[in-house]
Amino acid sequence: MATDSMDTKDKILLAAIDRFAERGFRSVTTKEIANAASVSEMTVFRHFGTKKNILDYAIDQSSHDSPMQTFFKEKIVWDLETDLLMFSREYRRHIKKNEKVFRVFMHEIRNFPDLEQKMLYKNPHQLKKLLADYFSRMQEKGKLLQTEPEAPAIAVVFLNMVGVIGVEEMFSDIKDEDFIKDAIRIFARGLTP
Amino acid sequence: MATDSMDTKDKILLAAIDRFAERGFRSVTTKEIANAASVSEMTVFRHFGTKKNILDYAIDQSSHDSPMQTFFKEKIVWDLETDLLMFSREYRRHIKKNEKVFRVFMHEIRNFPDLEQKMLYKNPHQLKKLLADYFSRMQEKGKLLQTEPEAPAIAVVFLNMVGVIGVEEMFSDIKDEDFIKDAIRIFARGLTP
DNA sequence: TTACATTGTTAGTGTTTACTAACACGGAAT
DNA sequence: ATTCCGTGTTAGTAAACACTAACAATGTAA
């Protein structure tokens, strides 16, 4: 990370997010960020003004790409297991890309109430709604058990977050990808009439 | 919280944990803890010496009760849905009791590497092992689908953590209890041959 | 060359904050 | 009545840290 081929702002941004994700916003000093980015502390402030701005900027940047809406319109084949597996793979790929920002975001949302206004915060909620809609449609088609669609929707989104939230060390002895595949398969089976 | 019927040390402890859970260890000042506990700041230091000690003390205290081992020995009836639901209810009750400490713990484990040594850290892992064992036994009895038992074990433990980890606001519109009941039921169904 | 933009350097300010020292007070036990 | 024990109060220290000011150096484009 933070090679000198990038431009300065990105170097700082990357170095900062790496550290925020690792040890929390408050524990990371601007000096440390500067050093990690091979830049003087002044340069950090010239680019971002305040430390908090670094975080805001990173979050806003990550909020831009959310390819999940289009997914539901284009890729769905109306087979439960197939769809859920495809969805999970897509979602996790998206999450992985912004994993660190996501992690910081979730950790700092209590310290900075203004973060609740950010798009990033609404993503999982919105995603849950998309999934719940999908489940409703499946029920109409008779391809899904009759349950409150909210619960499985939350479960699926949530299960995809193992590893991002930072408890993965607790369960360490299985690979992310294997886990999610198995879990989703079981879940799909449980939802099939 | 923090009524004056408690003795001082507990008052401080409670006030501190409440705030740590809400805004993170680093953001909470010792003065604030003292005020919240209706105690002078000096008293805080007289009891705990350092701020960090407050956290350590709380964690150690929470680590003592872990009633889940006995659960598996006594309450199991070898019916998947029944067992999983009972397990979930029991686990969640246990978690709820120590919810705040747990939350702080998970947030601060990156800031304080020494926390990894604490018992509390090993709980979920250990629990996952108990569940995985249970699943293996169920497979032998022919009452469970043939899968790697690790994956469903992680999933079950993890699903029970919704609401503790602090993403519950993201999904807000369903009650914890309802969610877990539905999710576990679906899951159990998916695991039944 | 000149002009401008980007970064570095150095030295600081002001604030926050964990933690200490020293002394005072009241109540309960002896 | 004296002795402590737990607590309050007040004043303070020392360090960390976000952020600023002023100027120098370097490179790049005109």
Short mmCIF file of C-alpha atoms (C1' of nucleotides) in Angstrom, two decimals:
data_model
loop_
_atom_site.label_atom_id
_atom_site.label_comp_id
_atom_site.label_asym_id
_atom_site.label_seq_id
_atom_site.Cartn_x
_atom_site.Cartn_y
_atom_site.Cartn_z
CA MET A 1 0.00 0.00 0.00
CA ALA A 2 0.90 3.62 -0.44
CA THR A 3 3.46 3.31 -3.21
CA ASP A 4 4.83 6.49 -4.69
CA SER A 5 3.23 5.97 -8.05
CA MET A 6 -0.06 7.18 -6.64
CA ASP A 7 -0.75 10.81 -6.21
CA THR A 8 -0.35 12.28 -2.79
CA LYS A 9 -3.95 12.55 -1.79
CA ASP A 10 -4.63 8.90 -2.48
CA LYS A 11 -1.51 7.84 -0.69
CA ILE A 12 -2.63 9.67 2.42
CA LEU A 13 -6.14 8.34 2.10
CA LEU A 14 -5.01 4.75 1.83
CA ALA A 15 -2.54 5.00 4.67
CA ALA A 16 -5.17 6.60 6.89
CA ILE A 17 -7.90 4.08 6.18
CA ASP A 18 -5.55 1.18 6.69
CA ARG A 19 -4.74 2.46 10.13
CA PHE A 20 -8.22 3.54 11.06
CA ALA A 21 -9.47 0.08 10.21
CA GLU A 22 -6.76 -1.49 12.27
CA ARG A 23 -6.85 0.55 15.42
CA GLY A 24 -9.73 2.99 15.31
CA PHE A 25 -9.96 6.61 14.24
CA ARG A 26 -9.09 8.16 17.53
CA SER A 27 -6.00 6.08 18.19
CA VAL A 28 -4.32 6.98 14.94
CA THR A 29 -2.39 10.22 14.87
CA THR A 30 -2.02 12.52 11.92
CA LYS A 31 1.72 12.24 12.27
CA GLU A 32 1.47 8.49 11.95
CA ILE A 33 -0.65 8.79 8.84
CA ALA A 34 1.87 11.18 7.34
CA ASN A 35 4.75 8.85 8.03
CA ALA A 36 2.91 5.86 6.64
CA ALA A 37 2.18 7.81 3.48
CA SER A 38 5.80 9.01 3.28
CA VAL A 39 4.62 12.57 3.42
CA SER A 40 5.03 15.40 5.87
CA GLU A 41 2.30 16.07 8.37
CA MET A 42 1.64 19.47 6.83
CA THR A 43 0.83 17.88 3.52
CA VAL A 44 -1.86 15.87 5.20
CA PHE A 45 -3.48 19.00 6.50
CA ARG A 46 -3.06 20.84 3.26
CA HIS A 47 -5.00 18.14 1.50
CA PHE A 48 -7.68 17.46 4.02
CA GLY A 49 -7.81 20.31 6.47
CA THR A 50 -8.81 18.15 9.38
CA LYS A 51 -8.35 14.57 10.40
CA LYS A 52 -12.06 13.97 10.35
CA ASN A 53 -12.21 15.10 6.74
CA ILE A 54 -9.98 12.21 5.76
CA LEU A 55 -12.55 9.81 7.09
CA ASP A 56 -15.46 11.65 5.52
CA TYR A 57 -13.75 11.76 2.19
CA ALA A 58 -12.99 8.05 2.23
CA ILE A 59 -16.54 7.20 3.14
CA ASP A 60 -18.01 9.37 0.45
CA GLN A 61 -15.72 7.83 -2.10
CA SER A 62 -16.76 4.33 -1.11
CA SER A 63 -20.40 5.23 -1.21
CA HIS A 64 -20.31 5.87 -4.89
CA ASP A 65 -20.25 2.37 -6.20
CA SER A 66 -23.14 0.21 -5.13
CA PRO A 67 -23.79 -2.18 -7.99
CA MET A 68 -26.38 -4.18 -6.12
CA GLN A 69 -29.49 -2.48 -7.40
CA THR A 70 -28.77 -3.39 -10.97
CA PHE A 71 -27.97 -6.92 -9.89
CA PHE A 72 -31.54 -7.58 -8.91
CA LYS A 73 -32.84 -6.26 -12.19
CA GLU A 74 -30.50 -8.19 -14.44
CA LYS A 75 -29.06 -11.31 -12.97
CA ILE A 76 -31.99 -12.94 -11.20
CA VAL A 77 -33.09 -16.32 -12.58
CA TRP A 78 -35.77 -17.03 -9.98
CA ASP A 79 -34.13 -20.08 -8.58
CA LEU A 80 -33.54 -19.67 -4.88
CA GLU A 81 -30.18 -21.24 -4.34
CA THR A 82 -28.72 -19.94 -7.57
CA ASP A 83 -29.90 -16.42 -6.91
CA LEU A 84 -28.77 -16.33 -3.31
CA LEU A 85 -25.37 -17.70 -4.13
CA MET A 86 -24.93 -15.25 -6.97
CA PHE A 87 -26.10 -12.44 -4.80
CA SER A 88 -23.71 -13.39 -2.02
CA ARG A 89 -20.75 -13.61 -4.31
CA GLU A 90 -21.55 -10.25 -5.82
CA TYR A 91 -22.19 -8.60 -2.50
CA ARG A 92 -19.06 -9.92 -0.92
CA ARG A 93 -16.99 -8.81 -3.83
CA HIS A 94 -18.40 -5.37 -3.44
CA ILE A 95 -17.84 -5.41 0.31
CA LYS A 96 -14.30 -6.68 -0.03
CA LYS A 97 -13.41 -3.78 -2.23
CA ASN A 98 -14.47 -1.33 0.43
CA GLU A 99 -13.86 -3.54 3.39
CA LYS A 100 -11.67 -1.26 5.39
CA VAL A 101 -13.77 1.83 4.97
CA PHE A 102 -16.78 -0.21 5.88
CA ARG A 103 -15.14 -1.44 9.00
CA VAL A 104 -14.07 1.99 10.14
CA PHE A 105 -17.49 3.29 9.34
CA MET A 106 -19.18 0.77 11.57
CA HIS A 107 -16.77 1.39 14.39
CA GLU A 108 -17.00 5.14 14.31
CA ILE A 109 -20.66 5.63 13.70
CA ARG A 110 -21.16 5.93 17.45
CA ASN A 111 -18.50 8.55 17.83
CA PHE A 112 -19.69 10.66 14.93
CA PRO A 113 -23.45 10.92 14.69
CA ASP A 114 -23.16 12.79 11.41
CA LEU A 115 -22.05 9.57 9.75
CA GLU A 116 -25.61 8.34 9.89
CA GLN A 117 -26.39 10.71 7.07
CA LYS A 118 -23.91 9.02 4.78
CA MET A 119 -25.05 6.81 1.96
CA LEU A 120 -22.88 3.98 3.17
CA TYR A 121 -25.06 3.62 6.20
CA LYS A 122 -28.18 3.10 4.18
CA ASN A 123 -26.68 0.44 1.97
CA PRO A 124 -27.36 -2.65 4.06
CA HIS A 125 -30.82 -1.46 4.92
CA GLN A 126 -31.63 -0.84 1.32
CA LEU A 127 -30.17 -4.15 0.36
CA LYS A 128 -32.31 -5.86 2.91
CA LYS A 129 -35.34 -4.26 1.28
CA LEU A 130 -34.32 -5.47 -2.15
CA LEU A 131 -33.89 -8.97 -0.82
CA ALA A 132 -37.18 -8.86 1.05
CA ASP A 133 -38.92 -7.79 -2.15
CA TYR A 134 -37.28 -10.62 -3.99
CA PHE A 135 -38.49 -13.05 -1.36
CA SER A 136 -42.02 -11.71 -1.59
CA ARG A 137 -42.04 -12.23 -5.32
CA MET A 138 -40.76 -15.75 -4.83
CA GLN A 139 -43.56 -16.43 -2.43
CA GLU A 140 -46.09 -15.28 -5.00
CA LYS A 141 -44.54 -17.68 -7.45
CA GLY A 142 -44.94 -20.42 -4.87
CA LYS A 143 -41.22 -20.98 -4.82
CA LEU A 144 -40.71 -19.96 -1.24
CA LEU A 145 -41.95 -20.94 2.15
CA GLN A 146 -44.48 -18.64 3.75
CA THR A 147 -42.60 -16.53 6.27
CA GLU A 148 -42.09 -12.93 7.10
CA PRO A 149 -39.58 -12.06 4.34
CA GLU A 150 -37.74 -9.60 6.54
CA ALA A 151 -36.10 -12.26 8.66
CA PRO A 152 -34.38 -14.22 5.91
CA ALA A 153 -33.42 -10.98 4.22
CA ILE A 154 -31.63 -9.75 7.30
CA ALA A 155 -30.05 -13.12 7.81
CA VAL A 156 -28.63 -13.26 4.30
CA VAL A 157 -27.21 -9.75 4.42
CA PHE A 158 -25.83 -10.37 7.85
CA LEU A 159 -24.24 -13.69 7.04
CA ASN A 160 -22.41 -12.01 4.23
CA MET A 161 -20.87 -9.65 6.71
CA VAL A 162 -18.94 -12.28 8.62
CA GLY A 163 -15.38 -11.26 8.23
CA VAL A 164 -16.05 -7.62 7.63
CA ILE A 165 -17.35 -6.85 11.04
CA GLY A 166 -14.22 -8.12 12.62
CA VAL A 167 -15.20 -11.23 14.49
CA GLU A 168 -13.70 -13.54 11.94
CA GLU A 169 -10.71 -14.24 14.16
CA MET A 170 -13.05 -15.78 16.64
CA PHE A 171 -14.04 -18.53 14.26
CA SER A 172 -10.80 -18.61 12.35
CA ASP A 173 -10.63 -22.22 11.26
CA ILE A 174 -12.77 -22.04 8.16
CA LYS A 175 -12.39 -20.02 5.01
CA ASP A 176 -14.77 -17.17 4.33
CA GLU A 177 -15.81 -18.38 0.93
CA ASP A 178 -16.48 -21.91 2.03
CA PHE A 179 -18.47 -20.74 4.96
CA ILE A 180 -20.77 -18.46 3.06
CA LYS A 181 -21.37 -21.01 0.35
CA ASP A 182 -22.41 -23.68 2.83
CA ALA A 183 -24.46 -21.34 4.94
CA ILE A 184 -26.36 -19.93 2.00
CA ARG A 185 -27.02 -23.37 0.60
CA ILE A 186 -28.50 -24.55 3.86
CA PHE A 187 -30.53 -21.43 4.12
CA ALA A 188 -31.87 -21.73 0.60
CA ARG A 189 -32.83 -25.30 1.31
CA GLY A 190 -34.66 -24.22 4.43
CA LEU A 191 -36.63 -21.71 2.45
CA THR A 192 -37.64 -24.01 -0.35
CA PRO A 193 -41.17 -25.38 0.02
CA MET B 1 -28.19 2.78 36.20
CA ALA B 2 -25.73 3.75 38.90
CA THR B 3 -28.14 4.25 41.77
CA ASP B 4 -26.65 5.03 45.15
CA SER B 5 -27.70 1.74 46.67
CA MET B 6 -24.79 0.06 44.93
CA ASP B 7 -21.37 0.26 46.36
CA THR B 8 -19.01 2.69 44.80
CA LYS B 9 -16.89 0.37 42.76
CA ASP B 10 -19.89 -1.12 40.99
CA LYS B 11 -21.37 2.27 40.34
CA ILE B 12 -18.19 3.36 38.62
CA LEU B 13 -17.94 0.12 36.72
CA LEU B 14 -21.47 0.36 35.41
CA ALA B 15 -21.19 4.00 34.45
CA ALA B 16 -17.94 3.33 32.65
CA ILE B 17 -19.14 0.33 30.69
CA ASP B 18 -22.31 2.10 29.66
CA ARG B 19 -20.26 4.85 28.16
CA PHE B 20 -17.56 2.68 26.68
CA ALA B 21 -20.22 0.69 24.91
CA GLU B 22 -21.84 3.82 23.63
CA ARG B 23 -18.87 5.78 22.39
CA GLY B 24 -15.75 3.70 22.68
CA PHE B 25 -13.08 3.49 25.33
CA ARG B 26 -10.88 6.25 24.10
CA SER B 27 -13.61 8.85 23.72
CA VAL B 28 -14.84 8.55 27.27
CA THR B 29 -12.99 10.59 29.87
CA THR B 30 -12.42 9.57 33.44
CA LYS B 31 -14.07 12.76 34.55
CA GLU B 32 -17.18 11.83 32.63
CA ILE B 33 -17.27 8.42 34.22
CA ALA B 34 -16.92 9.99 37.64
CA ASN B 35 -19.78 12.39 37.02
CA ALA B 36 -22.03 9.67 35.67
CA ALA B 37 -21.35 7.59 38.74
CA SER B 38 -21.91 10.62 40.99
CA VAL B 39 -18.46 10.26 42.37
CA SER B 40 -15.36 12.39 42.29
CA GLU B 41 -12.71 11.66 39.74
CA MET B 42 -10.23 10.82 42.47
CA THR B 43 -12.45 8.05 43.69
CA VAL B 44 -12.34 6.47 40.28
CA PHE B 45 -8.57 6.35 40.39
CA ARG B 46 -8.50 5.20 43.97
CA HIS B 47 -10.57 2.20 43.00
CA PHE B 48 -9.04 1.31 39.68
CA GLY B 49 -5.68 3.01 39.40
CA THR B 50 -5.92 3.46 35.67
CA LYS B 51 -8.67 3.86 33.15
CA LYS B 52 -7.66 0.71 31.37
CA ASN B 53 -8.06 -1.25 34.59
CA ILE B 54 -11.74 -0.40 34.61
CA LEU B 55 -12.13 -2.12 31.29
CA ASP B 56 -10.04 -5.11 32.29
CA TYR B 57 -11.95 -5.52 35.49
CA ALA B 58 -15.30 -5.43 33.74
CA ILE B 59 -14.19 -7.97 31.16
CA ASP B 60 -12.85 -10.35 33.76
CA GLN B 61 -16.05 -10.10 35.69
CA SER B 62 -18.14 -10.91 32.62
CA SER B 63 -15.96 -13.84 31.74
CA HIS B 64 -16.93 -15.72 34.84
CA ASP B 65 -20.37 -16.86 33.92
CA SER B 66 -20.60 -18.95 30.80
CA PRO B 67 -23.49 -21.35 31.34
CA MET B 68 -23.40 -22.73 27.83
CA GLN B 69 -21.25 -25.79 28.44
CA THR B 70 -23.74 -27.24 30.87
CA PHE B 71 -26.53 -26.45 28.45
CA PHE B 72 -25.30 -28.98 25.95
CA LYS B 73 -25.01 -31.66 28.56
CA GLU B 74 -28.41 -31.23 30.10
CA LYS B 75 -30.99 -29.64 27.88
CA ILE B 76 -30.45 -31.29 24.50
CA VAL B 77 -33.33 -33.43 23.23
CA TRP B 78 -31.81 -34.32 19.85
CA ASP B 79 -34.43 -32.60 17.81
CA LEU B 80 -32.84 -30.04 15.54
CA GLU B 81 -35.28 -27.18 15.64
CA THR B 82 -36.07 -27.57 19.32
CA ASP B 83 -32.43 -27.70 20.28
CA LEU B 84 -31.35 -24.80 18.14
CA LEU B 85 -34.17 -22.62 19.35
CA MET B 86 -33.47 -23.46 22.95
CA PHE B 87 -29.80 -22.89 22.43
CA SER B 88 -30.43 -19.54 20.83
CA ARG B 89 -32.70 -18.38 23.59
CA GLU B 90 -30.22 -19.42 26.22
CA TYR B 91 -27.26 -17.90 24.42
CA ARG B 92 -28.99 -14.65 23.78
CA ARG B 93 -30.02 -14.36 27.38
CA HIS B 94 -26.45 -14.85 28.38
CA ILE B 95 -25.24 -12.36 25.83
CA LYS B 96 -27.81 -9.78 26.81
CA LYS B 97 -26.63 -9.86 30.38
CA ASN B 98 -23.13 -8.97 29.32
CA GLU B 99 -24.05 -7.17 26.16
CA LYS B 100 -22.28 -3.95 26.83
CA VAL B 101 -19.04 -5.46 28.01
CA PHE B 102 -19.13 -7.70 24.99
CA ARG B 103 -19.60 -4.79 22.68
CA VAL B 104 -16.76 -2.79 24.18
CA PHE B 105 -14.61 -5.85 24.11
CA MET B 106 -15.11 -6.36 20.42
CA HIS B 107 -14.46 -2.75 19.64
CA GLU B 108 -11.31 -2.45 21.69
CA ILE B 109 -9.66 -5.72 20.92
CA ARG B 110 -7.72 -4.02 18.16
CA ASN B 111 -6.52 -1.23 20.37
CA PHE B 112 -5.42 -3.49 23.18
CA PRO B 113 -3.79 -6.67 22.00
CA ASP B 114 -3.64 -7.98 25.53
CA LEU B 115 -7.40 -8.47 25.42
CA GLU B 116 -6.91 -11.50 23.23
CA GLN B 117 -5.73 -13.36 26.29
CA LYS B 118 -9.03 -12.83 28.07
CA MET B 119 -11.50 -15.63 28.46
CA LEU B 120 -14.26 -13.60 26.88
CA TYR B 121 -12.48 -13.81 23.58
CA LYS B 122 -12.50 -17.55 23.53
CA ASN B 123 -16.18 -17.90 24.28
CA PRO B 124 -17.65 -17.75 20.77
CA HIS B 125 -14.94 -19.96 19.40
CA GLN B 126 -15.54 -22.52 22.08
CA LEU B 127 -19.24 -22.29 21.54
CA LYS B 128 -18.78 -22.91 17.87
CA LYS B 129 -16.91 -26.07 18.73
CA LEU B 130 -19.70 -27.28 21.00
CA LEU B 131 -22.22 -26.67 18.26
CA ALA B 132 -20.08 -28.35 15.65
CA ASP B 133 -19.78 -31.39 17.90
CA TYR B 134 -23.51 -31.41 18.35
CA PHE B 135 -23.98 -31.31 14.60
CA SER B 136 -21.57 -34.17 14.10
CA ARG B 137 -23.49 -36.29 16.57
CA MET B 138 -26.70 -35.44 14.80
CA GLN B 139 -25.20 -36.55 11.52
CA GLU B 140 -24.29 -39.88 13.05
CA LYS B 141 -27.86 -40.25 14.16
CA GLY B 142 -28.93 -39.56 10.61
CA LYS B 143 -30.86 -36.52 11.71
CA LEU B 144 -28.78 -34.01 9.86
CA LEU B 145 -27.73 -33.32 6.32
CA GLN B 146 -24.18 -34.22 5.40
CA THR B 147 -22.20 -31.01 5.45
CA GLU B 148 -19.10 -29.67 7.01
CA PRO B 149 -20.46 -28.96 10.51
CA GLU B 150 -18.30 -25.90 10.97
CA ALA B 151 -20.28 -23.73 8.62
CA PRO B 152 -23.70 -24.09 10.25
CA ALA B 153 -22.07 -23.79 13.66
CA ILE B 154 -20.55 -20.46 12.79
CA ALA B 155 -23.75 -19.33 11.18
CA VAL B 156 -25.82 -20.08 14.25
CA VAL B 157 -23.44 -18.38 16.66
CA PHE B 158 -23.14 -15.45 14.35
CA LEU B 159 -26.84 -15.02 13.76
CA ASN B 160 -27.31 -14.82 17.48
CA MET B 161 -24.99 -11.89 17.54
CA VAL B 162 -27.18 -9.61 15.49
CA GLY B 163 -27.96 -6.76 17.78
CA VAL B 164 -24.92 -7.17 19.95
CA ILE B 165 -22.41 -6.25 17.36
CA GLY B 166 -24.11 -2.98 16.73
CA VAL B 167 -25.53 -3.18 13.27
CA GLU B 168 -29.06 -3.64 14.48
CA GLU B 169 -29.92 -0.05 13.65
CA MET B 170 -29.26 -0.84 10.04
CA PHE B 171 -32.08 -3.31 9.89
CA SER B 172 -34.20 -1.72 12.57
CA ASP B 173 -37.69 -2.67 11.43
CA ILE B 174 -37.92 -6.10 12.94
CA LYS B 175 -37.64 -7.19 16.53
CA ASP B 176 -34.60 -9.18 17.62
CA GLU B 177 -36.55 -12.06 19.04
CA ASP B 178 -38.75 -12.47 16.02
CA PHE B 179 -35.80 -12.36 13.73
CA ILE B 180 -33.77 -14.99 15.46
CA LYS B 181 -36.72 -17.30 15.81
CA ASP B 182 -37.52 -17.17 12.10
CA ALA B 183 -33.92 -17.39 11.03
CA ILE B 184 -33.17 -20.39 13.21
CA ARG B 185 -36.31 -22.15 12.08
CA ILE B 186 -35.38 -21.74 8.44
CA PHE B 187 -31.90 -22.87 9.16
CA ALA B 188 -33.03 -25.93 11.05
CA ARG B 189 -35.30 -26.81 8.20
CA GLY B 190 -32.46 -26.48 5.76
CA LEU B 191 -30.37 -28.85 7.79
CA THR B 192 -33.00 -31.52 8.19
CA PRO B 193 -32.59 -34.44 5.76
"C1'" DT C 1 14.08 33.18 -16.79
"C1'" DT C 2 9.91 33.74 -14.34
"C1'" DA C 3 5.90 32.22 -12.18
"C1'" DC C 4 3.20 28.94 -9.95
"C1'" DA C 5 2.14 24.78 -7.63
"C1'" DT C 6 3.40 21.14 -4.42
"C1'" DT C 7 5.79 19.58 -0.67
"C1'" DG C 8 9.12 19.80 3.27
"C1'" DT C 9 10.85 21.81 7.66
"C1'" DT C 10 10.73 23.81 11.89
"C1'" DA C 11 8.74 25.67 15.60
"C1'" DG C 12 5.09 26.48 17.74
"C1'" DT C 13 -0.05 27.06 20.12
"C1'" DG C 14 -3.83 25.56 22.63
"C1'" DT C 15 -6.45 22.04 24.35
"C1'" DT C 16 -7.52 17.79 26.20
"C1'" DT C 17 -6.81 14.37 29.48
"C1'" DA C 18 -4.92 10.55 32.34
"C1'" DC C 19 -3.11 10.64 36.58
"C1'" DT C 20 -0.95 12.63 41.21
"C1'" DA C 21 -0.33 15.14 45.58
"C1'" DA C 22 -1.98 17.07 49.69
"C1'" DC C 23 -5.34 18.17 52.72
"C1'" DA C 24 -10.11 18.19 54.63
"C1'" DC C 25 -14.46 15.98 56.21
"C1'" DG C 26 -17.70 12.70 58.15
"C1'" DG C 27 -19.08 8.56 59.95
"C1'" DA C 28 -18.46 4.07 61.99
"C1'" DA C 29 -15.96 1.00 64.81
"C1'" DT C 30 -12.96 0.35 68.73
"C1'" DA D 1 -12.31 10.09 72.11
"C1'" DT D 2 -9.51 8.41 68.88
"C1'" DT D 3 -8.60 6.02 64.81
"C1'" DC D 4 -9.34 4.91 60.25
"C1'" DC D 5 -11.66 4.30 56.05
"C1'" DG D 6 -13.82 5.98 52.15
"C1'" DT D 7 -14.64 10.01 49.99
"C1'" DG D 8 -14.45 15.00 48.31
"C1'" DT D 9 -11.81 19.10 46.78
"C1'" DT D 10 -8.51 21.67 44.70
"C1'" DA D 11 -4.64 22.39 42.20
"C1'" DG D 12 -1.58 20.70 39.43
"C1'" DT D 13 1.77 17.97 36.06
"C1'" DA D 14 3.18 16.00 31.91
"C1'" DA D 15 2.28 14.22 27.72
"C1'" DA D 16 -0.23 13.65 23.53
"C1'" DC D 17 -2.03 15.65 19.69
"C1'" DA D 18 -4.79 18.33 16.17
"C1'" DC D 19 -3.77 22.11 13.81
"C1'" DT D 20 -1.22 26.71 12.30
"C1'" DA D 21 2.29 29.97 10.62
"C1'" DA D 22 6.16 31.18 7.96
"C1'" DC D 23 9.59 30.19 4.97
"C1'" DA D 24 12.55 27.24 2.06
"C1'" DA D 25 13.26 23.92 -1.64
"C1'" DT D 26 12.07 21.62 -5.83
"C1'" DG D 27 9.98 20.84 -9.99
"C1'" DT D 28 7.18 22.17 -13.98
"C1'" DA D 29 5.07 25.02 -17.41
"C1'" DA D 30 5.05 29.52 -19.81
#
